[in-house]
Amino acid sequence: MSRSLRRGALAATAIVFSIAALSACGAGMNAQTLEVRPDNAETTVDSIKIQNATVLIQPQAEAEGPAVVSATLFNTGSQPQTLDAITLPGLSAPVKLSAAKGSGSITIPAQGSIIVGGAGNAAAVIEKGEEASKNAGGVQNVVFRFSETGDVNVQAMVLPAKSYFEAYGPSALPKPSGKPSTEPTGTPSGTPSGSATGQAGEPGNGESGEPDTASDSASASQSAGH
């Protein structure tokens, strides 16, 4: 085979491999995720891995109400661990933890995972959501404290609970304050004044009611004289 033919064959083979590799990558990505997922903070310490850590605030800007911490927690160890606390350094807002069933501790089983945030999952609620909102669009340091691993720090994005995050955001939304401005106020001012003058059939009233009996008698006598 000539040198030019060998070069052509090698080039064709390289192109085939390149196309195959790109096709495999594209198919794999699309097969695993049929939609674009947000790329949020994650970290691994010992047997604990934290993925998609996010602080989700109220969907409307400057709205009052709670915020939440959302994340997926993995435990690759041989023993279960509990999530004992979540803190937000720099903020005074406490984070209230509750298990998926509403009572007991949040436990990550050995070789398992749990989701924090969303209906039916464990919850981490920031009662003073307005404090977390101060960092909207920025990054908030979040510390997860585990029973065996200890403190794990994550730099989490602070985002409104919209679009993809809506299902994992605060369950309590702010309610409108006050009453509608269109509600009627006061009492009607057009009440009737005074009373009707004269009644039908009143003696001496020749304009309405029965005729005056004295006048009738005088008329009858005058007619009889003619």
PDB file of N, CA and C in Angstrom, residues 98-141:
ATOM      1  N   SER A  98     -36.871  18.365  60.258  1.00  0.00           N
ATOM      2  CA  SER A  98     -37.923  17.387  60.529  1.00  0.00           C
ATOM      3  C   SER A  98     -37.799  16.235  59.547  1.00  0.00           C
ATOM      4  N   ALA A  99     -38.041  15.034  60.058  1.00  0.00           N
ATOM      5  CA  ALA A  99     -37.933  13.838  59.229  1.00  0.00           C
ATOM      6  C   ALA A  99     -39.095  13.764  58.246  1.00  0.00           C
ATOM      7  N   ALA A 100     -38.980  12.856  57.300  1.00  0.00           N
ATOM      8  CA  ALA A 100     -40.015  12.723  56.279  1.00  0.00           C
ATOM      9  C   ALA A 100     -41.358  12.354  56.887  1.00  0.00           C
ATOM     10  N   LYS A 101     -41.349  11.593  57.982  1.00  0.00           N
ATOM     11  CA  LYS A 101     -42.585  11.186  58.633  1.00  0.00           C
ATOM     12  C   LYS A 101     -43.031  12.182  59.692  1.00  0.00           C
ATOM     13  N   GLY A 102     -42.294  13.275  59.849  1.00  0.00           N
ATOM     14  CA  GLY A 102     -42.710  14.320  60.761  1.00  0.00           C
ATOM     15  C   GLY A 102     -42.168  14.205  62.164  1.00  0.00           C
ATOM     16  N   SER A 103     -41.563  13.100  62.517  1.00  0.00           N
ATOM     17  CA  SER A 103     -41.005  12.935  63.861  1.00  0.00           C
ATOM     18  C   SER A 103     -39.735  12.101  63.777  1.00  0.00           C
ATOM     19  N   GLY A 104     -38.909  12.236  64.806  1.00  0.00           N
ATOM     20  CA  GLY A 104     -37.644  11.502  64.825  1.00  0.00           C
ATOM     21  C   GLY A 104     -36.555  12.234  64.083  1.00  0.00           C
ATOM     22  N   SER A 105     -35.389  11.632  64.059  1.00  0.00           N
ATOM     23  CA  SER A 105     -34.221  12.245  63.422  1.00  0.00           C
ATOM     24  C   SER A 105     -34.182  11.924  61.933  1.00  0.00           C
ATOM     25  N   ILE A 106     -33.424  12.738  61.206  1.00  0.00           N
ATOM     26  CA  ILE A 106     -33.217  12.505  59.777  1.00  0.00           C
ATOM     27  C   ILE A 106     -32.049  11.541  59.624  1.00  0.00           C
ATOM     28  N   THR A 107     -32.321  10.337  59.161  1.00  0.00           N
ATOM     29  CA  THR A 107     -31.304   9.297  59.070  1.00  0.00           C
ATOM     30  C   THR A 107     -30.985   8.984  57.620  1.00  0.00           C
ATOM     31  N   ILE A 108     -29.672   8.963  57.306  1.00  0.00           N
ATOM     32  CA  ILE A 108     -29.219   8.536  55.984  1.00  0.00           C
ATOM     33  C   ILE A 108     -28.754   7.094  56.119  1.00  0.00           C
ATOM     34  N   PRO A 109     -29.454   6.145  55.530  1.00  0.00           N
ATOM     35  CA  PRO A 109     -29.100   4.732  55.718  1.00  0.00           C
ATOM     36  C   PRO A 109     -27.745   4.402  55.092  1.00  0.00           C
ATOM     37  N   ALA A 110     -27.135   3.348  55.595  1.00  0.00           N
ATOM     38  CA  ALA A 110     -25.869   2.887  55.022  1.00  0.00           C
ATOM     39  C   ALA A 110     -26.072   2.504  53.559  1.00  0.00           C
ATOM     40  N   GLN A 111     -25.145   2.944  52.715  1.00  0.00           N
ATOM     41  CA  GLN A 111     -25.220   2.685  51.274  1.00  0.00           C
ATOM     42  C   GLN A 111     -26.527   3.214  50.664  1.00  0.00           C
ATOM     43  N   GLY A 112     -27.031   4.306  51.253  1.00  0.00           N
ATOM     44  CA  GLY A 112     -28.288   4.863  50.761  1.00  0.00           C
ATOM     45  C   GLY A 112     -28.239   6.372  50.649  1.00  0.00           C
ATOM     46  N   SER A 113     -29.388   6.965  50.395  1.00  0.00           N
ATOM     47  CA  SER A 113     -29.470   8.414  50.235  1.00  0.00           C
ATOM     48  C   SER A 113     -30.860   8.885  50.622  1.00  0.00           C
ATOM     49  N   ILE A 114     -30.978  10.177  50.914  1.00  0.00           N
ATOM     50  CA  ILE A 114     -32.268  10.817  51.177  1.00  0.00           C
ATOM     51  C   ILE A 114     -32.275  12.188  50.506  1.00  0.00           C
ATOM     52  N   ILE A 115     -33.475  12.729  50.342  1.00  0.00           N
ATOM     53  CA  ILE A 115     -33.648  14.073  49.796  1.00  0.00           C
ATOM     54  C   ILE A 115     -34.185  14.974  50.893  1.00  0.00           C
ATOM     55  N   VAL A 116     -33.592  16.128  51.033  1.00  0.00           N
ATOM     56  CA  VAL A 116     -34.079  17.150  51.960  1.00  0.00           C
ATOM     57  C   VAL A 116     -34.768  18.224  51.129  1.00  0.00           C
ATOM     58  N   GLY A 117     -36.058  18.434  51.395  1.00  0.00           N
ATOM     59  CA  GLY A 117     -36.826  19.400  50.628  1.00  0.00           C
ATOM     60  C   GLY A 117     -37.805  18.724  49.698  1.00  0.00           C
ATOM     61  N   GLY A 118     -38.991  19.304  49.571  1.00  0.00           N
ATOM     62  CA  GLY A 118     -40.006  18.738  48.694  1.00  0.00           C
ATOM     63  C   GLY A 118     -41.028  17.919  49.450  1.00  0.00           C
ATOM     64  N   ALA A 119     -42.189  17.731  48.845  1.00  0.00           N
ATOM     65  CA  ALA A 119     -43.281  17.007  49.487  1.00  0.00           C
ATOM     66  C   ALA A 119     -42.892  15.562  49.758  1.00  0.00           C
ATOM     67  N   GLY A 120     -43.181  15.094  50.974  1.00  0.00           N
ATOM     68  CA  GLY A 120     -42.908  13.722  51.347  1.00  0.00           C
ATOM     69  C   GLY A 120     -41.479  13.445  51.742  1.00  0.00           C
ATOM     70  N   ASN A 121     -40.618  14.463  51.745  1.00  0.00           N
ATOM     71  CA  ASN A 121     -39.212  14.288  52.100  1.00  0.00           C
ATOM     72  C   ASN A 121     -38.903  14.973  53.428  1.00  0.00           C
ATOM     73  N   ALA A 122     -37.701  14.737  53.927  1.00  0.00           N
ATOM     74  CA  ALA A 122     -37.245  15.465  55.107  1.00  0.00           C
ATOM     75  C   ALA A 122     -37.209  16.952  54.788  1.00  0.00           C
ATOM     76  N   ALA A 123     -37.297  17.776  55.843  1.00  0.00           N
ATOM     77  CA  ALA A 123     -37.381  19.225  55.628  1.00  0.00           C
ATOM     78  C   ALA A 123     -36.383  19.960  56.499  1.00  0.00           C
ATOM     79  N   ALA A 124     -35.852  21.063  55.963  1.00  0.00           N
ATOM     80  CA  ALA A 124     -34.960  21.967  56.694  1.00  0.00           C
ATOM     81  C   ALA A 124     -35.472  23.381  56.445  1.00  0.00           C
ATOM     82  N   VAL A 125     -36.257  23.900  57.391  1.00  0.00           N
ATOM     83  CA  VAL A 125     -36.983  25.153  57.205  1.00  0.00           C
ATOM     84  C   VAL A 125     -36.270  26.289  57.937  1.00  0.00           C
ATOM     85  N   ILE A 126     -36.031  27.380  57.222  1.00  0.00           N
ATOM     86  CA  ILE A 126     -35.466  28.603  57.799  1.00  0.00           C
ATOM     87  C   ILE A 126     -36.641  29.523  58.099  1.00  0.00           C
ATOM     88  N   GLU A 127     -36.989  29.643  59.376  1.00  0.00           N
ATOM     89  CA  GLU A 127     -38.174  30.420  59.743  1.00  0.00           C
ATOM     90  C   GLU A 127     -38.041  31.885  59.322  1.00  0.00           C
ATOM     91  N   LYS A 128     -36.874  32.477  59.526  1.00  0.00           N
ATOM     92  CA  LYS A 128     -36.644  33.872  59.139  1.00  0.00           C
ATOM     93  C   LYS A 128     -36.116  33.905  57.705  1.00  0.00           C
ATOM     94  N   GLY A 129     -37.016  33.647  56.781  1.00  0.00           N
ATOM     95  CA  GLY A 129     -36.598  33.568  55.388  1.00  0.00           C
ATOM     96  C   GLY A 129     -36.059  34.863  54.830  1.00  0.00           C
ATOM     97  N   GLU A 130     -36.479  36.002  55.430  1.00  0.00           N
ATOM     98  CA  GLU A 130     -36.004  37.291  54.915  1.00  0.00           C
ATOM     99  C   GLU A 130     -34.502  37.458  55.109  1.00  0.00           C
ATOM    100  N   GLU A 131     -33.923  36.798  56.130  1.00  0.00           N
ATOM    101  CA  GLU A 131     -32.472  36.880  56.319  1.00  0.00           C
ATOM    102  C   GLU A 131     -31.740  36.159  55.199  1.00  0.00           C
ATOM    103  N   ALA A 132     -32.249  34.986  54.844  1.00  0.00           N
ATOM    104  CA  ALA A 132     -31.630  34.236  53.748  1.00  0.00           C
ATOM    105  C   ALA A 132     -31.787  34.975  52.427  1.00  0.00           C
ATOM    106  N   SER A 133     -32.858  35.759  52.297  1.00  0.00           N
ATOM    107  CA  SER A 133     -33.112  36.480  51.052  1.00  0.00           C
ATOM    108  C   SER A 133     -32.097  37.587  50.791  1.00  0.00           C
ATOM    109  N   LYS A 134     -31.365  37.991  51.828  1.00  0.00           N
ATOM    110  CA  LYS A 134     -30.369  39.038  51.645  1.00  0.00           C
ATOM    111  C   LYS A 134     -29.287  38.618  50.653  1.00  0.00           C
ATOM    112  N   ASN A 135     -29.065  37.316  50.538  1.00  0.00           N
ATOM    113  CA  ASN A 135     -28.039  36.811  49.622  1.00  0.00           C
ATOM    114  C   ASN A 135     -28.642  36.284  48.323  1.00  0.00           C
ATOM    115  N   ALA A 136     -29.846  36.735  47.992  1.00  0.00           N
ATOM    116  CA  ALA A 136     -30.510  36.240  46.784  1.00  0.00           C
ATOM    117  C   ALA A 136     -29.629  36.413  45.559  1.00  0.00           C
ATOM    118  N   GLY A 137     -29.488  35.339  44.795  1.00  0.00           N
ATOM    119  CA  GLY A 137     -28.651  35.364  43.615  1.00  0.00           C
ATOM    120  C   GLY A 137     -27.182  35.137  43.894  1.00  0.00           C
ATOM    121  N   GLY A 138     -26.820  35.068  45.173  1.00  0.00           N
ATOM    122  CA  GLY A 138     -25.422  34.865  45.559  1.00  0.00           C
ATOM    123  C   GLY A 138     -25.208  33.490  46.158  1.00  0.00           C
ATOM    124  N   VAL A 139     -24.186  33.415  47.009  1.00  0.00           N
ATOM    125  CA  VAL A 139     -23.789  32.145  47.618  1.00  0.00           C
ATOM    126  C   VAL A 139     -23.864  32.257  49.132  1.00  0.00           C
ATOM    127  N   GLN A 140     -24.377  31.208  49.774  1.00  0.00           N
ATOM    128  CA  GLN A 140     -24.471  31.148  51.224  1.00  0.00           C
ATOM    129  C   GLN A 140     -23.739  29.914  51.730  1.00  0.00           C
ATOM    130  N   ASN A 141     -22.877  30.101  52.738  1.00  0.00           N
ATOM    131  CA  ASN A 141     -22.197  28.972  53.349  1.00  0.00           C
ATOM    132  C   ASN A 141     -23.193  28.206  54.210  1.00  0.00           C
TER     133      ASN A 141
END
